[in-house]
Amino acid sequence: TPARWMGYAKPAPAAGTTVPRSLFDPRLVVLRLRGQRLDLPATLRLTEALRGAVLAACPEPIPHWVSGHTADGAPSREPHLAFLPLPFVGAQNADGHLLGVAIATPATIDPAEVAAALDRLLWSPAAADPRQIPLFAGRWFECTAQLEQSEVPPLALRPETWTVPARRWGSVTPVVLDRHGDGPRRWAQAEDVVKDACERIGLPRPAAVALRPVSAVTGVPHARAFPPLRRKNGNTRQHLHAEVLFDEPVRGPLLIGAGRLRGYGLLRPLAEDEAHD
């Protein structure tokens, strides 16, 4: 059943207090990493390895929301899976190393359908214990991931850490801009790109966006430490850290920008006194 593997989240607000939310389900599928230590800049390679494992384990025909493609091979216009890193950040002595990785599913997909697609990946054939999922990326790393089931997991491995409603959000991985501005208004144009990206995942348009090379979240590396996301023609895309302010609290997970399905553009809720001026 879906309850075997779905992550826990805080109870939904009472009727009449609906909180805007992204198109991703807040019930994250949380996996704990074991083996070789990985840091946040390994995000792209880690999420690519996990995506490969998901596709290899998913029963045929692979649903469009898993593969990102329709039955005829064309890119799907519907929401599909996103993969996000779960690092130790936002606390004293945080150093950005990865404790886990998560799968975010589209909120429109029936949980029973999600369970059918991911069951073979997450559980051993006997279904008694979660499966150890090998993740490998050439000379870069080799580790395993396993469904998190501890009663009191670290904060990074709790879905609410990434989904609790908040007005202010700070990037944990850089936001990849899907278009570039130029001229004297290039920064204002870049901020508009981020605002558009928030609307693209179903959120209200932010009241303000601040872009900078350094994150507002403790323990997150400088933007230049992250490998660039490349276009199909080989050109790189610009990425920057972002701090986003909404007029009202919104619920995560917040994954925005051109790299949102691969773990870039992941935002974390900020307390009001954490935000940078």
Short mmCIF file of C-alpha atoms in Angstrom, two decimals:
data_model
loop_
_atom_site.label_atom_id
_atom_site.label_comp_id
_atom_site.label_asym_id
_atom_site.label_seq_id
_atom_site.Cartn_x
_atom_site.Cartn_y
_atom_site.Cartn_z
CA THR A 1 0.00 0.00 0.00
CA PRO A 2 1.16 3.60 -0.41
CA ALA A 3 1.44 3.91 3.39
CA ARG A 4 4.38 1.50 3.29
CA TRP A 5 6.64 4.06 1.71
CA MET A 6 5.12 7.51 1.58
CA GLY A 7 6.81 10.11 3.77
CA TYR A 8 4.98 11.73 6.62
CA ALA A 9 3.90 15.37 6.58
CA LYS A 10 2.17 17.66 9.04
CA PRO A 11 -1.64 17.61 8.99
CA ALA A 12 -3.22 19.77 6.32
CA PRO A 13 -4.65 23.11 7.46
CA ALA A 14 -8.28 23.15 8.52
CA ALA A 15 -10.95 24.06 5.99
CA GLY A 16 -10.98 27.74 5.25
CA THR A 17 -7.22 28.13 5.77
CA THR A 18 -5.97 26.77 2.45
CA VAL A 19 -2.28 27.44 1.87
CA PRO A 20 -1.02 27.86 -1.71
CA ARG A 21 1.17 24.92 -2.68
CA SER A 22 3.39 23.85 -5.52
CA LEU A 23 2.42 21.19 -8.03
CA PHE A 24 4.63 18.69 -6.17
CA ASP A 25 3.15 16.48 -3.45
CA PRO A 26 4.53 17.37 0.02
CA ARG A 27 4.62 13.65 0.89
CA LEU A 28 8.20 13.17 -0.26
CA VAL A 29 9.69 9.73 -0.81
CA VAL A 30 12.77 10.09 1.40
CA LEU A 31 15.86 7.92 0.93
CA ARG A 32 18.85 7.87 3.29
CA LEU A 33 22.28 7.72 1.66
CA ARG A 34 24.91 5.28 2.91
CA GLY A 35 28.51 4.74 1.93
CA GLN A 36 30.63 7.39 0.26
CA ARG A 37 30.09 10.90 1.59
CA LEU A 38 28.68 13.32 -0.97
CA ASP A 39 28.41 17.10 -0.84
CA LEU A 40 25.80 19.38 -2.39
CA PRO A 41 27.73 20.07 -5.62
CA ALA A 42 27.26 16.36 -6.47
CA THR A 43 23.51 16.97 -6.85
CA LEU A 44 23.26 16.62 -10.64
CA ARG A 45 25.16 13.34 -10.76
CA LEU A 46 23.28 11.95 -7.76
CA THR A 47 19.82 12.76 -9.10
CA GLU A 48 20.75 11.43 -12.54
CA ALA A 49 21.82 8.13 -10.96
CA LEU A 50 18.59 7.91 -8.96
CA ARG A 51 16.49 8.72 -12.01
CA GLY A 52 18.22 5.89 -13.87
CA ALA A 53 17.42 3.51 -11.01
CA VAL A 54 13.76 4.58 -11.03
CA LEU A 55 13.42 4.02 -14.78
CA ALA A 56 15.15 0.63 -14.57
CA ALA A 57 12.83 -0.60 -11.80
CA CYS A 58 9.54 0.89 -13.05
CA PRO A 59 7.13 -1.64 -14.64
CA GLU A 60 6.37 -1.25 -18.34
CA PRO A 61 4.80 0.76 -19.81
CA ILE A 62 6.56 3.51 -17.88
CA PRO A 63 4.05 6.28 -17.03
CA HIS A 64 4.62 9.70 -18.58
CA TRP A 65 4.94 11.28 -15.13
CA VAL A 66 7.93 9.02 -14.45
CA SER A 67 9.73 9.15 -17.81
CA GLY A 68 8.77 12.69 -18.82
CA HIS A 69 7.71 11.42 -22.24
CA THR A 70 4.42 10.38 -23.84
CA ALA A 71 3.85 6.97 -25.42
CA ASP A 72 5.09 8.25 -28.81
CA GLY A 73 8.33 9.53 -27.30
CA ALA A 74 7.44 13.21 -27.33
CA PRO A 75 8.20 15.31 -24.23
CA SER A 76 5.26 15.29 -21.83
CA ARG A 77 3.66 18.63 -20.99
CA GLU A 78 2.27 17.21 -17.75
CA PRO A 79 4.09 17.41 -14.39
CA HIS A 80 6.49 14.57 -13.67
CA LEU A 81 8.93 13.30 -11.06
CA ALA A 82 11.52 15.57 -9.53
CA PHE A 83 14.59 14.50 -7.56
CA LEU A 84 16.04 16.62 -4.79
CA PRO A 85 19.06 16.47 -2.50
CA LEU A 86 18.61 16.45 1.28
CA PRO A 87 21.68 18.14 2.82
CA PHE A 88 22.71 19.13 6.31
CA VAL A 89 22.10 22.89 6.07
CA GLY A 90 20.33 25.65 7.95
CA ALA A 91 21.83 24.86 11.36
CA GLN A 92 24.89 25.71 13.39
CA ASN A 93 27.97 23.92 12.02
CA ALA A 94 26.06 22.83 8.91
CA ASP A 95 28.47 21.82 6.16
CA GLY A 96 26.20 20.92 3.26
CA HIS A 97 26.95 17.20 3.08
CA LEU A 98 24.14 15.03 1.78
CA LEU A 99 22.23 12.88 4.24
CA GLY A 100 19.72 11.71 1.68
CA VAL A 101 17.85 12.26 -1.54
CA ALA A 102 14.11 12.45 -2.17
CA ILE A 103 11.61 11.86 -4.93
CA ALA A 104 8.83 14.43 -5.33
CA THR A 105 5.78 13.22 -7.22
CA PRO A 106 3.16 15.35 -8.98
CA ALA A 107 0.30 16.11 -6.60
CA THR A 108 -2.22 15.13 -9.29
CA ILE A 109 -1.09 11.48 -9.44
CA ASP A 110 -3.07 8.91 -7.43
CA PRO A 111 -0.94 7.53 -4.54
CA ALA A 112 -1.84 3.99 -5.58
CA GLU A 113 -0.38 4.65 -9.03
CA VAL A 114 2.75 6.10 -7.45
CA ALA A 115 3.11 3.02 -5.23
CA ALA A 116 2.76 0.69 -8.23
CA ALA A 117 5.48 2.55 -10.12
CA LEU A 118 7.97 2.75 -7.25
CA ASP A 119 7.32 -0.45 -5.30
CA ARG A 120 9.93 -2.52 -7.15
CA LEU A 121 12.55 0.20 -6.60
CA LEU A 122 11.89 0.65 -2.89
CA TRP A 123 11.17 -2.83 -1.58
CA SER A 124 12.94 -6.17 -1.72
CA PRO A 125 11.04 -9.02 -3.45
CA ALA A 126 9.94 -10.39 -0.08
CA ALA A 127 8.60 -6.89 0.78
CA ALA A 128 9.82 -7.29 4.36
CA ASP A 129 12.56 -4.67 4.25
CA PRO A 130 13.33 -1.63 2.14
CA ARG A 131 15.71 -2.40 -0.71
CA GLN A 132 19.23 -1.01 -0.81
CA ILE A 133 19.38 0.91 -4.08
CA PRO A 134 22.87 1.07 -5.62
CA LEU A 135 23.75 4.50 -7.03
CA PHE A 136 26.84 4.78 -9.19
CA ALA A 137 28.34 7.56 -11.30
CA GLY A 138 31.61 6.40 -12.86
CA ARG A 139 34.64 7.72 -11.01
CA TRP A 140 32.55 10.29 -9.13
CA PHE A 141 30.83 8.18 -6.51
CA GLU A 142 29.35 4.85 -5.50
CA CYS A 143 26.84 4.59 -2.66
CA THR A 144 23.43 3.19 -1.76
CA ALA A 145 20.06 4.72 -0.92
CA GLN A 146 17.36 3.18 1.22
CA LEU A 147 13.88 4.23 2.23
CA GLU A 148 14.08 6.24 5.47
CA GLN A 149 12.05 4.56 8.22
CA SER A 150 13.59 5.71 11.51
CA GLU A 151 11.21 7.08 14.12
CA VAL A 152 13.19 10.29 14.65
CA PRO A 153 15.14 11.03 11.46
CA PRO A 154 17.53 13.98 11.13
CA LEU A 155 15.83 17.25 10.20
CA ALA A 156 17.10 17.02 6.62
CA LEU A 157 15.26 13.71 6.18
CA ARG A 158 11.92 15.01 7.44
CA PRO A 159 9.55 16.10 4.66
CA GLU A 160 8.24 19.03 6.72
CA THR A 161 11.71 20.58 6.73
CA TRP A 162 11.21 21.23 3.01
CA THR A 163 7.46 21.68 2.86
CA VAL A 164 6.26 23.64 5.91
CA PRO A 165 4.40 26.83 4.86
CA ALA A 166 6.53 29.99 4.92
CA ARG A 167 6.68 33.43 3.32
CA ARG A 168 10.44 33.49 2.87
CA TRP A 169 12.45 30.80 1.10
CA GLY A 170 16.17 30.51 0.40
CA SER A 171 17.90 28.36 -2.20
CA VAL A 172 19.85 25.28 -1.16
CA THR A 173 20.88 24.54 -4.73
CA PRO A 174 21.20 27.38 -7.27
CA VAL A 175 18.25 28.40 -9.41
CA VAL A 176 18.98 27.85 -13.11
CA LEU A 177 17.64 30.71 -15.24
CA ASP A 178 15.77 29.57 -18.34
CA ARG A 179 16.47 32.83 -20.13
CA HIS A 180 19.09 35.55 -19.77
CA GLY A 181 18.68 39.30 -19.73
CA ASP A 182 21.14 41.93 -20.86
CA GLY A 183 21.66 45.65 -20.60
CA PRO A 184 21.03 47.83 -17.55
CA ARG A 185 17.88 45.90 -16.57
CA ARG A 186 19.44 42.43 -16.67
CA TRP A 187 19.13 41.88 -12.90
CA ALA A 188 15.50 42.98 -12.84
CA GLN A 189 14.88 40.69 -15.80
CA ALA A 190 16.56 37.80 -13.97
CA GLU A 191 14.35 38.41 -10.93
CA ASP A 192 11.31 38.28 -13.21
CA VAL A 193 12.53 34.92 -14.54
CA VAL A 194 12.51 33.56 -10.98
CA LYS A 195 9.05 34.99 -10.33
CA ASP A 196 7.81 33.36 -13.53
CA ALA A 197 9.37 30.07 -12.39
CA CYS A 198 7.37 30.17 -9.16
CA GLU A 199 4.14 30.70 -11.07
CA ARG A 200 5.08 27.83 -13.38
CA ILE A 201 4.87 25.35 -10.48
CA GLY A 202 1.51 26.66 -9.33
CA LEU A 203 2.53 29.26 -6.74
CA PRO A 204 1.43 32.89 -6.51
CA ARG A 205 3.83 35.41 -7.99
CA PRO A 206 6.44 36.40 -5.36
CA ALA A 207 6.43 39.89 -3.93
CA ALA A 208 10.23 40.11 -4.14
CA VAL A 209 13.25 38.13 -5.31
CA ALA A 210 16.91 38.70 -4.42
CA LEU A 211 19.64 37.02 -6.50
CA ARG A 212 23.20 36.61 -5.28
CA PRO A 213 26.11 34.14 -5.48
CA VAL A 214 25.83 33.21 -1.78
CA SER A 215 22.82 31.48 -0.22
CA ALA A 216 20.85 32.78 2.75
CA VAL A 217 20.88 29.20 4.13
CA THR A 218 23.77 28.28 6.42
CA GLY A 219 26.08 25.58 5.08
CA VAL A 220 25.21 25.96 1.40
CA PRO A 221 28.22 26.36 -0.94
CA HIS A 222 28.80 29.36 -3.19
CA ALA A 223 26.91 29.16 -6.49
CA ARG A 224 30.13 28.70 -8.46
CA ALA A 225 30.82 25.44 -6.57
CA PHE A 226 27.93 23.81 -8.43
CA PRO A 227 28.52 22.41 -11.94
CA PRO A 228 26.51 24.28 -14.57
CA LEU A 229 23.45 22.74 -16.17
CA ARG A 230 24.04 22.38 -19.90
CA ARG A 231 21.67 22.84 -22.79
CA LYS A 232 21.37 20.13 -25.45
CA ASN A 233 23.69 22.16 -27.68
CA GLY A 234 26.38 22.11 -24.97
CA ASN A 235 26.00 25.72 -23.85
CA THR A 236 25.78 26.33 -20.11
CA ARG A 237 22.93 27.99 -18.28
CA GLN A 238 23.42 30.72 -15.69
CA HIS A 239 22.61 29.81 -12.10
CA LEU A 240 22.43 31.89 -8.93
CA HIS A 241 21.24 31.56 -5.38
CA ALA A 242 17.87 33.16 -4.68
CA GLU A 243 15.87 34.43 -1.76
CA VAL A 244 12.15 34.58 -2.48
CA LEU A 245 9.48 36.47 -0.54
CA PHE A 246 5.75 35.79 -0.96
CA ASP A 247 2.88 37.93 0.30
CA GLU A 248 1.49 34.92 2.16
CA PRO A 249 2.89 31.56 3.33
CA VAL A 250 3.19 28.89 0.63
CA ARG A 251 3.76 25.17 1.05
CA GLY A 252 6.63 23.26 -0.53
CA PRO A 253 8.44 21.48 -1.83
CA LEU A 254 9.69 24.44 -3.88
CA LEU A 255 11.72 23.38 -6.90
CA ILE A 256 12.01 26.16 -9.45
CA GLY A 257 13.92 27.03 -12.60
CA ALA A 258 15.24 25.04 -15.53
CA GLY A 259 16.96 22.44 -13.32
CA ARG A 260 14.07 21.80 -10.94
CA LEU A 261 13.52 18.15 -11.93
CA ARG A 262 17.21 17.35 -11.33
CA GLY A 263 17.63 18.92 -7.90
CA TYR A 264 18.63 22.48 -8.79
CA GLY A 265 16.42 25.33 -7.68
CA LEU A 266 15.56 23.66 -4.35
CA LEU A 267 14.39 26.20 -1.78
CA ARG A 268 14.13 25.81 1.98
CA PRO A 269 11.73 27.69 4.27
CA LEU A 270 13.36 30.57 6.13
CA ALA A 271 12.26 31.98 9.46
CA GLU A 272 11.59 35.69 9.23
CA ASP A 273 14.74 36.49 11.21
CA GLU A 274 16.87 34.23 8.96
CA ALA A 275 16.26 36.24 5.82
CA HIS A 276 18.94 38.56 4.49
CA ASP A 277 18.10 42.20 3.94
#
